[in-house]
């Protein structure tokens, strides 16, 4: 007899009958003859009507699937975050915990942590979405003007139409003007700008263009350690070779060309290095590289004939006194034509970070400098396969690169909101640094920029043994315990890479100030107890 | 002396000084010493300050780049569309042409062709975007309720927050209910549904999971010819093996299992077939497959142990009397557990087609049936790298799968608008068929569904010779001439695949009815003259 049976799905994808933490489904459960479990059904027996359930090996299995995908890892949405979601459901179901909510300090998701959207951005977007609002007297005129400009550039005046695959031209013009202004007048051309589904897509696309060769000629990609795991994930997916260079924790995560050279030397003849990636301001490490470092990296790229990828999505997130954001492009052009005519550079920006935090819109762009025209044509073709980036995300790019001007009605509010967000982040960067300071066993570099602290912490040998016994790396063991006991969700340093024998975690500075204080206090107490427990 | 020089960029990516058709930029042009063109600069000489411009070979060139990308082709945004854009700019610049506008009948972009967005979709989206509108008395209550439901499921109640990588859970629940209703109650589980950045992303992701092996064990993917070039592009990108099966033009583009078997047999031992893809209703061919055909394909997939990919994005676009959309999932379950417990199926849907036409939002989903739990966990991990699909696109998926109910204020308008769009498309499908009927040299199958006609047309031998002389395939030669002389942009059949020696073009049925009549009349006249010219 067949029957309907309620089945739960666990976060790991497995099904469990009866109560579970995940979603519930009714599935038709069919009778199964004794001894028919796991029998291989060949193509002849399939024609029958009494075939048993689930007894043929699947076509797509862990063994048969794309093995590169299995090598992909992405810690900021990994095991710890799946467990955080499960705990949230347990709390909803009334399970008793020593905390009332999970604080997600694992990912740079500003709105989720209570940051308010910038009013002007949302007004323009609402006007683009539902143009009947263009008659609404409550909507400011500058927002209406921006919306009309975007709609005029859309097919059928609708943001529901596809756009050019490279992105809407007037928006790319805005971006070019924004970059020119940022870089003190150095020219930027809309034709070198590609809008994208977030900076992530643009980064993966550049890497896809770059990776080629087999064996020793396979493309090597130099990435910082610690790194943002998008890079290692894309490198694994593309079967490229990851070449690690280490940032100097003792020197506030500075990048040194000596270390780049060491990494290149060590990769030796086993790979053909093609590209060097720099994240500035740093993720997960929160440092802001000096102008000198950037110049050194450019010189290194020129000398070693490497394509330069500059991940500059935190370009407005600079907090520390004496620190300043220097774009790779500006420094490149200031170094003169010997470099600016030679070095191939891609610089990425996003609407997800800075003061906007509009992660959900998946908007971003890349500007290419010195890209070979033939390669550019191939790139245009490649991005055309995904048709176009989401138009609402393109619109956000268009708005932030064409913000209200001093004479316009929304200027004051826009600037106030921007200042407030960046001011609060600066305050929380300072607070984080302060709170970790003086905790025995924890050392944290200043959060000069971006949205993260990446403190190093000692783990007692007994805790390391306990982690090994639990089959976990020590920092994962710590972060899982922290989550289970306090509800605080941070990401183990092993997900970003760290020097052998050191342990870190990445924590965002995004929780609202009062919540961040509570979080930091809880974290300090937890760490103290953890050390005591395993001493 | 360096100087600023205006440079134009041509659609092929090349730069041209002075007047051009593309965008204009000012670039700094630097002096170049005589004889320094194309000199290779080694890493030692880069350090100098007088390095010449553009004389080092680039890192990323057509020779060094990922060679798989070069094999990618995507006709619906290919050469003819680049030329169409250029012609539009020429018209804007006042250039004299035998027509006043380009009619883009090359791509299924409904809004661009004048289709109006569904009011309810845009109201809910505007409310989600700018929640201050929840106080607007002009917004209907059901739209507000939907917006609140979506916002409640977003981090910080903002669609600017990231969502779960698989998509917002309440939206996946909507989708599951929608599928259950569509399929007469066959259960659908939200855990098997993955929201995506358009159906395209979901299709490419499934293929990425499936493709593995080397040499003779490399995964073969069976696709229909003619096909939608997303498939061939993804197959090229993944270095999978494309295995063609031909649809039967004489039988209204029906799919026959005999032909599937022939294709499989012919692929023989050179490849390990892993997957069969079916597009129903058909793109570019506009047919609606019968229930019997779908049953046959399922049986074939079971017998040959193939993963089944069903591209069902046109599921509401069925026009012809006697035709009906049968989902692969429904037929699979109606065939009983011998199949429904065995066959691994992925079915794709999109907000870009049907009555919505919201292409710009890049919303879509895939439902997996019988996916291995371990593979599913790998898939969850893989999609987490791109963080999440655009939330506004997810919201559109949520809205169309939870439309206004009969007792709700927006129900009448929603249903009226839906009926109007689908009615107009049905009218244009009929009109297209009628207009091609009786044109000597053109044969067009009925447009039973989807958004395209794919007429076959004879090309006189002299035109074939002229095409060869121009270095073009004959149908591209025809379509380019059509574009240059009438402004009508259609895509050559060679971009989709066609039997050797036959010629087709794909034309959408999306232009508004009066414009479509003009277009079809012009096309008929042009074809008559073309044949006369080359006879």
PDB file of N, CA, C and O in Angstrom, chain A residues 450-501:
ATOM      1  N   UNK A 450      36.995  48.357   5.337  1.00  0.00           N
ATOM      2  CA  UNK A 450      36.092  47.235   5.026  1.00  0.00           C
ATOM      3  C   UNK A 450      35.059  47.055   6.141  1.00  0.00           C
ATOM      4  O   UNK A 450      34.663  48.043   6.776  1.00  0.00           O
ATOM      5  N   UNK A 451      34.678  45.823   6.464  1.00  0.00           N
ATOM      6  CA  UNK A 451      33.570  45.594   7.401  1.00  0.00           C
ATOM      7  C   UNK A 451      33.858  44.484   8.391  1.00  0.00           C
ATOM      8  O   UNK A 451      32.930  43.927   8.967  1.00  0.00           O
ATOM      9  N   UNK A 452      35.144  44.129   8.534  1.00  0.00           N
ATOM     10  CA  UNK A 452      35.452  42.934   9.303  1.00  0.00           C
ATOM     11  C   UNK A 452      36.625  43.153  10.250  1.00  0.00           C
ATOM     12  O   UNK A 452      37.549  43.894   9.936  1.00  0.00           O
ATOM     13  N   UNK A 453      36.559  42.466  11.391  1.00  0.00           N
ATOM     14  CA  UNK A 453      37.768  42.256  12.168  1.00  0.00           C
ATOM     15  C   UNK A 453      38.153  40.788  11.979  1.00  0.00           C
ATOM     16  O   UNK A 453      37.305  39.943  11.702  1.00  0.00           O
ATOM     17  N   UNK A 454      39.446  40.533  12.125  1.00  0.00           N
ATOM     18  CA  UNK A 454      39.951  39.172  11.914  1.00  0.00           C
ATOM     19  C   UNK A 454      40.940  38.865  13.035  1.00  0.00           C
ATOM     20  O   UNK A 454      42.147  38.726  12.814  1.00  0.00           O
ATOM     21  N   UNK A 455      40.415  38.796  14.282  1.00  0.00           N
ATOM     22  CA  UNK A 455      41.314  38.607  15.419  1.00  0.00           C
ATOM     23  C   UNK A 455      41.969  37.227  15.432  1.00  0.00           C
ATOM     24  O   UNK A 455      41.371  36.240  15.004  1.00  0.00           O
ATOM     25  N   UNK A 456      43.174  37.217  15.917  1.00  0.00           N
ATOM     26  CA  UNK A 456      43.904  35.960  16.140  1.00  0.00           C
ATOM     27  C   UNK A 456      43.718  35.580  17.595  1.00  0.00           C
ATOM     28  O   UNK A 456      43.740  36.443  18.475  1.00  0.00           O
ATOM     29  N   UNK A 457      43.503  34.311  17.839  1.00  0.00           N
ATOM     30  CA  UNK A 457      43.311  33.903  19.231  1.00  0.00           C
ATOM     31  C   UNK A 457      44.034  32.584  19.484  1.00  0.00           C
ATOM     32  O   UNK A 457      44.153  31.744  18.589  1.00  0.00           O
ATOM     33  N   UNK A 458      44.508  32.460  20.716  1.00  0.00           N
ATOM     34  CA  UNK A 458      45.203  31.219  21.091  1.00  0.00           C
ATOM     35  C   UNK A 458      44.175  30.158  21.448  1.00  0.00           C
ATOM     36  O   UNK A 458      43.128  30.458  22.041  1.00  0.00           O
ATOM     37  N   UNK A 459      44.472  28.927  21.078  1.00  0.00           N
ATOM     38  CA  UNK A 459      43.613  27.812  21.474  1.00  0.00           C
ATOM     39  C   UNK A 459      44.460  26.868  22.332  1.00  0.00           C
ATOM     40  O   UNK A 459      45.525  26.425  21.885  1.00  0.00           O
ATOM     41  N   UNK A 460      44.013  26.578  23.538  1.00  0.00           N
ATOM     42  CA  UNK A 460      44.821  25.712  24.422  1.00  0.00           C
ATOM     43  C   UNK A 460      44.969  24.308  23.820  1.00  0.00           C
ATOM     44  O   UNK A 460      44.048  23.837  23.139  1.00  0.00           O
ATOM     45  N   UNK A 461      46.117  23.665  24.084  1.00  0.00           N
ATOM     46  CA  UNK A 461      46.365  22.325  23.511  1.00  0.00           C
ATOM     47  C   UNK A 461      45.231  21.340  23.789  1.00  0.00           C
ATOM     48  O   UNK A 461      44.897  20.531  22.911  1.00  0.00           O
ATOM     49  N   UNK A 462      44.617  21.431  24.972  1.00  0.00           N
ATOM     50  CA  UNK A 462      43.537  20.483  25.269  1.00  0.00           C
ATOM     51  C   UNK A 462      42.331  20.712  24.358  1.00  0.00           C
ATOM     52  O   UNK A 462      41.619  19.763  24.008  1.00  0.00           O
ATOM     53  N   UNK A 463      42.094  21.973  24.003  1.00  0.00           N
ATOM     54  CA  UNK A 463      40.984  22.266  23.092  1.00  0.00           C
ATOM     55  C   UNK A 463      41.304  21.759  21.688  1.00  0.00           C
ATOM     56  O   UNK A 463      40.426  21.262  20.974  1.00  0.00           O
ATOM     57  N   UNK A 464      42.582  21.865  21.315  1.00  0.00           N
ATOM     58  CA  UNK A 464      42.993  21.344  20.010  1.00  0.00           C
ATOM     59  C   UNK A 464      42.774  19.835  19.962  1.00  0.00           C
ATOM     60  O   UNK A 464      42.265  19.290  18.974  1.00  0.00           O
ATOM     61  N   UNK A 465      43.115  19.171  21.070  1.00  0.00           N
ATOM     62  CA  UNK A 465      42.895  17.722  21.141  1.00  0.00           C
ATOM     63  C   UNK A 465      41.400  17.403  21.080  1.00  0.00           C
ATOM     64  O   UNK A 465      40.981  16.462  20.387  1.00  0.00           O
ATOM     65  N   UNK A 466      40.597  18.206  21.789  1.00  0.00           N
ATOM     66  CA  UNK A 466      39.145  17.975  21.781  1.00  0.00           C
ATOM     67  C   UNK A 466      38.578  18.174  20.376  1.00  0.00           C
ATOM     68  O   UNK A 466      37.680  17.431  19.930  1.00  0.00           O
ATOM     69  N   UNK A 467      39.102  19.189  19.662  1.00  0.00           N
ATOM     70  CA  UNK A 467      38.656  19.433  18.290  1.00  0.00           C
ATOM     71  C   UNK A 467      39.003  18.240  17.406  1.00  0.00           C
ATOM     72  O   UNK A 467      38.163  17.767  16.633  1.00  0.00           O
ATOM     73  N   UNK A 468      40.231  17.765  17.555  1.00  0.00           N
ATOM     74  CA  UNK A 468      40.654  16.612  16.753  1.00  0.00           C
ATOM     75  C   UNK A 468      39.766  15.403  17.025  1.00  0.00           C
ATOM     76  O   UNK A 468      39.345  14.707  16.101  1.00  0.00           O
ATOM     77  N   UNK A 469      39.444  15.223  18.300  1.00  0.00           N
ATOM     78  CA  UNK A 469      38.573  14.108  18.678  1.00  0.00           C
ATOM     79  C   UNK A 469      37.191  14.269  18.050  1.00  0.00           C
ATOM     80  O   UNK A 469      36.534  13.294  17.688  1.00  0.00           O
ATOM     81  N   UNK A 470      36.770  15.535  17.890  1.00  0.00           N
ATOM     82  CA  UNK A 470      35.460  15.806  17.299  1.00  0.00           C
ATOM     83  C   UNK A 470      35.519  15.868  15.772  1.00  0.00           C
ATOM     84  O   UNK A 470      34.495  16.082  15.118  1.00  0.00           O
ATOM     85  N   UNK A 471      36.727  15.682  15.231  1.00  0.00           N
ATOM     86  CA  UNK A 471      36.869  15.702  13.762  1.00  0.00           C
ATOM     87  C   UNK A 471      36.720  17.085  13.165  1.00  0.00           C
ATOM     88  O   UNK A 471      36.315  17.223  12.012  1.00  0.00           O
ATOM     89  N   UNK A 472      37.041  18.093  13.963  1.00  0.00           N
ATOM     90  CA  UNK A 472      36.926  19.466  13.462  1.00  0.00           C
ATOM     91  C   UNK A 472      38.282  20.151  13.526  1.00  0.00           C
ATOM     92  O   UNK A 472      39.103  19.826  14.379  1.00  0.00           O
ATOM     93  N   UNK A 473      38.506  21.128  12.628  1.00  0.00           N
ATOM     94  CA  UNK A 473      39.706  21.937  12.802  1.00  0.00           C
ATOM     95  C   UNK A 473      39.460  22.816  14.030  1.00  0.00           C
ATOM     96  O   UNK A 473      38.314  23.136  14.347  1.00  0.00           O
ATOM     97  N   UNK A 474      40.555  23.195  14.735  1.00  0.00           N
ATOM     98  CA  UNK A 474      40.367  23.848  16.031  1.00  0.00           C
ATOM     99  C   UNK A 474      39.533  25.124  15.987  1.00  0.00           C
ATOM    100  O   UNK A 474      38.728  25.367  16.878  1.00  0.00           O
ATOM    101  N   UNK A 475      39.720  25.949  14.952  1.00  0.00           N
ATOM    102  CA  UNK A 475      38.956  27.206  14.956  1.00  0.00           C
ATOM    103  C   UNK A 475      37.475  26.963  14.654  1.00  0.00           C
ATOM    104  O   UNK A 475      36.605  27.677  15.163  1.00  0.00           O
ATOM    105  N   UNK A 476      37.182  25.940  13.859  1.00  0.00           N
ATOM    106  CA  UNK A 476      35.781  25.564  13.633  1.00  0.00           C
ATOM    107  C   UNK A 476      35.155  25.054  14.938  1.00  0.00           C
ATOM    108  O   UNK A 476      34.018  25.392  15.268  1.00  0.00           O
ATOM    109  N   UNK A 477      35.918  24.271  15.663  1.00  0.00           N
ATOM    110  CA  UNK A 477      35.473  23.755  16.968  1.00  0.00           C
ATOM    111  C   UNK A 477      35.107  24.915  17.892  1.00  0.00           C
ATOM    112  O   UNK A 477      34.041  24.938  18.508  1.00  0.00           O
ATOM    113  N   UNK A 478      35.980  25.918  17.910  1.00  0.00           N
ATOM    114  CA  UNK A 478      35.719  27.091  18.757  1.00  0.00           C
ATOM    115  C   UNK A 478      34.464  27.835  18.287  1.00  0.00           C
ATOM    116  O   UNK A 478      33.574  28.163  19.077  1.00  0.00           O
ATOM    117  N   UNK A 479      34.384  28.102  16.982  1.00  0.00           N
ATOM    118  CA  UNK A 479      33.265  28.907  16.457  1.00  0.00           C
ATOM    119  C   UNK A 479      31.936  28.165  16.625  1.00  0.00           C
ATOM    120  O   UNK A 479      30.906  28.792  16.902  1.00  0.00           O
ATOM    121  N   UNK A 480      31.950  26.846  16.475  1.00  0.00           N
ATOM    122  CA  UNK A 480      30.721  26.065  16.658  1.00  0.00           C
ATOM    123  C   UNK A 480      30.255  26.130  18.113  1.00  0.00           C
ATOM    124  O   UNK A 480      29.070  26.319  18.376  1.00  0.00           O
ATOM    125  N   UNK A 481      31.202  26.007  19.013  1.00  0.00           N
ATOM    126  CA  UNK A 481      30.859  26.107  20.450  1.00  0.00           C
ATOM    127  C   UNK A 481      30.328  27.499  20.780  1.00  0.00           C
ATOM    128  O   UNK A 481      29.345  27.656  21.514  1.00  0.00           O
ATOM    129  N   UNK A 482      30.997  28.507  20.215  1.00  0.00           N
ATOM    130  CA  UNK A 482      30.549  29.893  20.421  1.00  0.00           C
ATOM    131  C   UNK A 482      29.100  30.057  19.950  1.00  0.00           C
ATOM    132  O   UNK A 482      28.260  30.650  20.639  1.00  0.00           O
ATOM    133  N   UNK A 483      28.814  29.512  18.789  1.00  0.00           N
ATOM    134  CA  UNK A 483      27.462  29.596  18.228  1.00  0.00           C
ATOM    135  C   UNK A 483      26.459  28.866  19.120  1.00  0.00           C
ATOM    136  O   UNK A 483      25.401  29.412  19.454  1.00  0.00           O
ATOM    137  N   UNK A 484      26.794  27.651  19.510  1.00  0.00           N
ATOM    138  CA  UNK A 484      25.860  26.847  20.297  1.00  0.00           C
ATOM    139  C   UNK A 484      25.579  27.472  21.664  1.00  0.00           C
ATOM    140  O   UNK A 484      24.487  27.380  22.192  1.00  0.00           O
ATOM    141  N   UNK A 485      26.594  28.120  22.223  1.00  0.00           N
ATOM    142  CA  UNK A 485      26.448  28.607  23.600  1.00  0.00           C
ATOM    143  C   UNK A 485      26.036  30.061  23.712  1.00  0.00           C
ATOM    144  O   UNK A 485      25.503  30.485  24.731  1.00  0.00           O
ATOM    145  N   UNK A 486      26.314  30.854  22.648  1.00  0.00           N
ATOM    146  CA  UNK A 486      25.982  32.291  22.745  1.00  0.00           C
ATOM    147  C   UNK A 486      25.080  32.782  21.616  1.00  0.00           C
ATOM    148  O   UNK A 486      24.554  33.892  21.697  1.00  0.00           O
ATOM    149  N   UNK A 487      24.928  31.975  20.551  1.00  0.00           N
ATOM    150  CA  UNK A 487      24.156  32.437  19.398  1.00  0.00           C
ATOM    151  C   UNK A 487      24.940  33.350  18.469  1.00  0.00           C
ATOM    152  O   UNK A 487      24.401  33.846  17.477  1.00  0.00           O
ATOM    153  N   UNK A 488      26.219  33.573  18.787  1.00  0.00           N
ATOM    154  CA  UNK A 488      27.040  34.445  17.929  1.00  0.00           C
ATOM    155  C   UNK A 488      27.629  33.615  16.787  1.00  0.00           C
ATOM    156  O   UNK A 488      28.283  32.609  17.012  1.00  0.00           O
ATOM    157  N   UNK A 489      27.372  34.080  15.564  1.00  0.00           N
ATOM    158  CA  UNK A 489      27.840  33.354  14.381  1.00  0.00           C
ATOM    159  C   UNK A 489      28.985  34.116  13.723  1.00  0.00           C
ATOM    160  O   UNK A 489      28.779  35.192  13.153  1.00  0.00           O
ATOM    161  N   UNK A 490      30.198  33.573  13.859  1.00  0.00           N
ATOM    162  CA  UNK A 490      31.368  34.135  13.166  1.00  0.00           C
ATOM    163  C   UNK A 490      31.997  33.006  12.348  1.00  0.00           C
ATOM    164  O   UNK A 490      31.639  31.838  12.517  1.00  0.00           O
ATOM    165  N   UNK A 491      32.911  33.356  11.445  1.00  0.00           N
ATOM    166  CA  UNK A 491      33.453  32.353  10.522  1.00  0.00           C
ATOM    167  C   UNK A 491      34.885  32.005  10.919  1.00  0.00           C
ATOM    168  O   UNK A 491      35.704  32.905  11.126  1.00  0.00           O
ATOM    169  N   UNK A 492      35.207  30.707  11.025  1.00  0.00           N
ATOM    170  CA  UNK A 492      36.572  30.311  11.392  1.00  0.00           C
ATOM    171  C   UNK A 492      37.594  30.804  10.373  1.00  0.00           C
ATOM    172  O   UNK A 492      37.328  30.809   9.166  1.00  0.00           O
ATOM    173  N   UNK A 493      38.754  31.189  10.871  1.00  0.00           N
ATOM    174  CA  UNK A 493      39.829  31.657  10.000  1.00  0.00           C
ATOM    175  C   UNK A 493      40.241  30.650   8.945  1.00  0.00           C
ATOM    176  O   UNK A 493      40.687  31.033   7.852  1.00  0.00           O
ATOM    177  N   UNK A 494      40.076  29.370   9.256  1.00  0.00           N
ATOM    178  CA  UNK A 494      40.464  28.335   8.286  1.00  0.00           C
ATOM    179  C   UNK A 494      39.679  28.455   6.994  1.00  0.00           C
ATOM    180  O   UNK A 494      40.121  27.975   5.949  1.00  0.00           O
ATOM    181  N   UNK A 495      38.523  29.095   7.025  1.00  0.00           N
ATOM    182  CA  UNK A 495      37.746  29.305   5.807  1.00  0.00           C
ATOM    183  C   UNK A 495      38.339  30.367   4.894  1.00  0.00           C
ATOM    184  O   UNK A 495      37.943  30.476   3.731  1.00  0.00           O
ATOM    185  N   UNK A 496      39.278  31.152   5.429  1.00  0.00           N
ATOM    186  CA  UNK A 496      39.899  32.219   4.635  1.00  0.00           C
ATOM    187  C   UNK A 496      41.368  31.926   4.356  1.00  0.00           C
ATOM    188  O   UNK A 496      41.970  32.538   3.491  1.00  0.00           O
ATOM    189  N   UNK A 497      41.905  30.988   5.144  1.00  0.00           N
ATOM    190  CA  UNK A 497      43.333  30.709   5.082  1.00  0.00           C
ATOM    191  C   UNK A 497      44.067  31.504   6.151  1.00  0.00           C
ATOM    192  O   UNK A 497      43.744  32.666   6.408  1.00  0.00           O
ATOM    193  N   UNK A 498      45.030  30.856   6.791  1.00  0.00           N
ATOM    194  CA  UNK A 498      45.825  31.520   7.842  1.00  0.00           C
ATOM    195  C   UNK A 498      47.130  30.731   7.955  1.00  0.00           C
ATOM    196  O   UNK A 498      47.221  29.594   7.513  1.00  0.00           O
ATOM    197  N   UNK A 499      48.135  31.371   8.525  1.00  0.00           N
ATOM    198  CA  UNK A 499      49.419  30.672   8.681  1.00  0.00           C
ATOM    199  C   UNK A 499      49.225  29.455   9.567  1.00  0.00           C
ATOM    200  O   UNK A 499      48.507  29.517  10.570  1.00  0.00           O
ATOM    201  N   UNK A 500      49.856  28.384   9.193  1.00  0.00           N
ATOM    202  CA  UNK A 500      49.815  27.118   9.933  1.00  0.00           C
ATOM    203  C   UNK A 500      50.013  27.371  11.431  1.00  0.00           C
ATOM    204  O   UNK A 500      50.917  28.107  11.835  1.00  0.00           O
ATOM    205  N   UNK A 501      49.139  26.808  12.240  1.00  0.00           N
ATOM    206  CA  UNK A 501      49.294  26.916  13.689  1.00  0.00           C
ATOM    207  C   UNK A 501      48.711  28.186  14.282  1.00  0.00           C
ATOM    208  O   UNK A 501      48.758  28.378  15.495  1.00  0.00           O
TER     209      UNK A 501
END
